[in-house]
Short mmCIF file of C-alpha atoms in Angstrom, two decimals:
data_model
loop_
_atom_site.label_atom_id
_atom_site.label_comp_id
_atom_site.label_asym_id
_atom_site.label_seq_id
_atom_site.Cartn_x
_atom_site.Cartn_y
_atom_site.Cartn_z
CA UNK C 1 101.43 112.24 133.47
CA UNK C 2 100.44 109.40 131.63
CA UNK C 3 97.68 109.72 128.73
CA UNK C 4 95.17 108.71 130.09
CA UNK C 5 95.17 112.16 132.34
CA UNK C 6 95.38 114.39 129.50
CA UNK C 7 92.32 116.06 129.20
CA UNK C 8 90.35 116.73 126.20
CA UNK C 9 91.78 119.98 125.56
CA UNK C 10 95.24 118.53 125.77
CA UNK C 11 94.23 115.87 123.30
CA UNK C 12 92.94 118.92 120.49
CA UNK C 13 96.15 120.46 120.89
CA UNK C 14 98.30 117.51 120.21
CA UNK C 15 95.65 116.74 117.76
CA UNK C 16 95.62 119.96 115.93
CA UNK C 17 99.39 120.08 116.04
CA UNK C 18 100.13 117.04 114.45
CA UNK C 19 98.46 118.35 111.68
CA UNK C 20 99.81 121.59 111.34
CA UNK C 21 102.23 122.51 113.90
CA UNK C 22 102.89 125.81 112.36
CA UNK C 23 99.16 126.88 113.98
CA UNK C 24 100.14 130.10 116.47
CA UNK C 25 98.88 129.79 119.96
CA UNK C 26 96.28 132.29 119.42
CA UNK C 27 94.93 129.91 116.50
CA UNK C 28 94.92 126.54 118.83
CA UNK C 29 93.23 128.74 121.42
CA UNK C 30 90.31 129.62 119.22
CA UNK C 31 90.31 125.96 117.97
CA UNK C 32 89.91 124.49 121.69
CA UNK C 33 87.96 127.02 123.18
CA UNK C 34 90.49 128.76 125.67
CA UNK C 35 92.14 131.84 125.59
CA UNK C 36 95.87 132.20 124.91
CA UNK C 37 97.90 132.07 127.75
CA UNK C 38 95.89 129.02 128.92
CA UNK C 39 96.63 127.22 126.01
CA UNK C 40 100.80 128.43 126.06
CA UNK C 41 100.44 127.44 129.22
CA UNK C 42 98.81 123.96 127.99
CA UNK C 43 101.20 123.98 125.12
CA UNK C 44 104.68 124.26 127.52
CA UNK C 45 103.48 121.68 129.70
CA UNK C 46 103.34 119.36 126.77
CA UNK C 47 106.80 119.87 125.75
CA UNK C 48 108.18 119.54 129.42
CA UNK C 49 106.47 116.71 129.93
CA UNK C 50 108.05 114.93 126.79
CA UNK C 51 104.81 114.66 125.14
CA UNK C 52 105.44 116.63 122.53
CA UNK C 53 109.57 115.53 121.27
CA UNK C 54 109.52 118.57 118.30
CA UNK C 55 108.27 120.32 115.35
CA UNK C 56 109.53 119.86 112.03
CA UNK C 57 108.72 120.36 108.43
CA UNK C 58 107.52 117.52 106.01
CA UNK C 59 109.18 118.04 102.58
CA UNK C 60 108.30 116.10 99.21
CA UNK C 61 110.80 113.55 98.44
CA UNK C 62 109.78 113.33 94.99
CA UNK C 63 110.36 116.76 94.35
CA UNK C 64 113.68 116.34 96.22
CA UNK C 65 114.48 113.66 93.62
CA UNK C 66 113.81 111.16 95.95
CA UNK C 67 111.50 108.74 94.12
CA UNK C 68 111.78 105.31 95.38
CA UNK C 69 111.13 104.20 99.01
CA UNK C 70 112.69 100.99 100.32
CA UNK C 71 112.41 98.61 103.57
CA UNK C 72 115.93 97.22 103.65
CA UNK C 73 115.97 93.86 105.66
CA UNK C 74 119.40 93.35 107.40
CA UNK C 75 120.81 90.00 108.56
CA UNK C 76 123.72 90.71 110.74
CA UNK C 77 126.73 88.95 112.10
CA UNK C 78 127.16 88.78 116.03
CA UNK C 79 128.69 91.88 116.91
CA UNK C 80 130.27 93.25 120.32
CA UNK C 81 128.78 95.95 122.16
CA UNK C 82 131.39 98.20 120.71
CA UNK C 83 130.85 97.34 117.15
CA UNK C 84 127.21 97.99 117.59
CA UNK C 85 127.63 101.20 118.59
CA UNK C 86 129.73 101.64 115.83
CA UNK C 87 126.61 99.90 113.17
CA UNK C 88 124.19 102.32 114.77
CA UNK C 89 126.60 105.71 114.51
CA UNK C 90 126.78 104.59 111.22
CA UNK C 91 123.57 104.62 110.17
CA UNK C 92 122.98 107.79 112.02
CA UNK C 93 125.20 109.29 109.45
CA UNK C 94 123.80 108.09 106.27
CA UNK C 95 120.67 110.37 105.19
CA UNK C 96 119.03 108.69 103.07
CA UNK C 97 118.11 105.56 105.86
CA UNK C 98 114.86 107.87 107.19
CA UNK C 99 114.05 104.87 109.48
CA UNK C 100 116.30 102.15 111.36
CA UNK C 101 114.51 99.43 113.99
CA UNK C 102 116.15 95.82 115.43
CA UNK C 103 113.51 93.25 114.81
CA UNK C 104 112.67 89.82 115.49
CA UNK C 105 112.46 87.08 113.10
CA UNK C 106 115.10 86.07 109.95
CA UNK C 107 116.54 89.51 109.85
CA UNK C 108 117.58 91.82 112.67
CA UNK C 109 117.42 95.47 110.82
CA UNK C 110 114.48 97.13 109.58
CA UNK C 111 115.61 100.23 107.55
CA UNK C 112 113.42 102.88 105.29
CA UNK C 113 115.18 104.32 102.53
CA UNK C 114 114.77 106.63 100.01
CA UNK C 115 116.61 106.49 96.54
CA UNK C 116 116.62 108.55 93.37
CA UNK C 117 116.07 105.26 91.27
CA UNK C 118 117.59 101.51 91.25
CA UNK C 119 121.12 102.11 89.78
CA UNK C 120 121.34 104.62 92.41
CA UNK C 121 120.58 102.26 94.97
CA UNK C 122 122.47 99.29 94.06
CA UNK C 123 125.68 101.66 94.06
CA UNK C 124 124.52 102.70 97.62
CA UNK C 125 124.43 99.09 99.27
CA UNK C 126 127.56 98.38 98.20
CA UNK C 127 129.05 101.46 98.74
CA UNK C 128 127.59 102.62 101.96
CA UNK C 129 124.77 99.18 103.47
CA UNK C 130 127.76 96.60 102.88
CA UNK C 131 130.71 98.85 104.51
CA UNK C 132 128.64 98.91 107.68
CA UNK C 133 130.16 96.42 110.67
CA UNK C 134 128.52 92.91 110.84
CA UNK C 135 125.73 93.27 108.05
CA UNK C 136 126.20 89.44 106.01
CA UNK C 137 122.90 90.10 103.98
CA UNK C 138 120.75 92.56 102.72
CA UNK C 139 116.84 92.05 101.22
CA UNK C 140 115.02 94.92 99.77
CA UNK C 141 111.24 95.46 99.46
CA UNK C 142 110.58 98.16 97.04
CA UNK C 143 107.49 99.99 97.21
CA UNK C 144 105.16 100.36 94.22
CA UNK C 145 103.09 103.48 95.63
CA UNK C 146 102.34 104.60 98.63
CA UNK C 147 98.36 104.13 100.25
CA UNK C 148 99.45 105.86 103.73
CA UNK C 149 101.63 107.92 105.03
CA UNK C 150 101.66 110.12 108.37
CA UNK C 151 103.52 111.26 111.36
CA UNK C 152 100.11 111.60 113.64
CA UNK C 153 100.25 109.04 116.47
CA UNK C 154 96.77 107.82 118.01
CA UNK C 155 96.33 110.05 121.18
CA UNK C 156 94.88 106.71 122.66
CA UNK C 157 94.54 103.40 122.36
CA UNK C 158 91.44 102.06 120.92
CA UNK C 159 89.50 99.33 122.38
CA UNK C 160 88.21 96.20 120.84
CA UNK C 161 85.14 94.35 121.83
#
């Protein structure tokens, strides 16, 4: 079912959820106006049909120690299939990359890291970045402060006149 056929009570779940996932059923239910087994129902349905991938907790990085948030740009050398694989198991090992996206353009890795500080950091692109297969160059954008951050996705596309 494609979003455009999820109705509007569909669309104040997955909008209430995405703000607070740990609502009960019972709570949604009040919140959209159906009763409880309706909205399990409603809620199921979701999940089977892939709209909904999980729930998870958000935790604070800075109390975690994790300070510093940085969009590593990777230049990397041509690699076989096989050593790609191997790049991207890699990085599905490391923590601290949150975020990890091919790109177009100059570089061909978009990563989001978090760091305790800078020394930490420079000790982890050598020590974990550089021993990756095929990466040849690394460019970090450090962020100063942080004006938005979410995990809610529009429910829709919006239209532009």
């Amino acid at each position: 079912m494609p979003a455009a056929e999820l109705d509007a009570i569909d669309m104040k779940i997955l909008t209430l959820l995405q703000r607070d996932a740990s609502l009960t059923t019972a709570e949604l239910a009040e919140k959209v106006g159906i009763s409880q087994s309706p909205c399990w129902r409603r809620i199921q349905r979701l999940h089977d049909e892939g709209y909904i991938k999980g729930q998870v907790v958000i935790v604070d990085r800075d109390k975690l120690g994790f300070h510093m948030q940085i969009f590593a740009q990777v230049k990397m050398a041509r690699l076989s299939d096989e050593e790609r694989q191997t790049f991207f198991r890699g990085v599905e090992t490391i923590p601290e990359i949150l975020e990890c996206y091919t790109v177009f353009g100059e570089m061909d890795i978009l990563m989001k890291v978090v760091a305790p500080d800078v020394k930490w950091y420079q000790e982890f692109i050598f020590n974990s970045l550089m021993k990756l297969p095929g990466v040849q160059d690394i460019r970090s954008i450090v962020t100063l402060s942080e004006a938005k951050s979410t995990t809610a996705v529009p429910l829709k596309p919006r239209t532009f006149q």
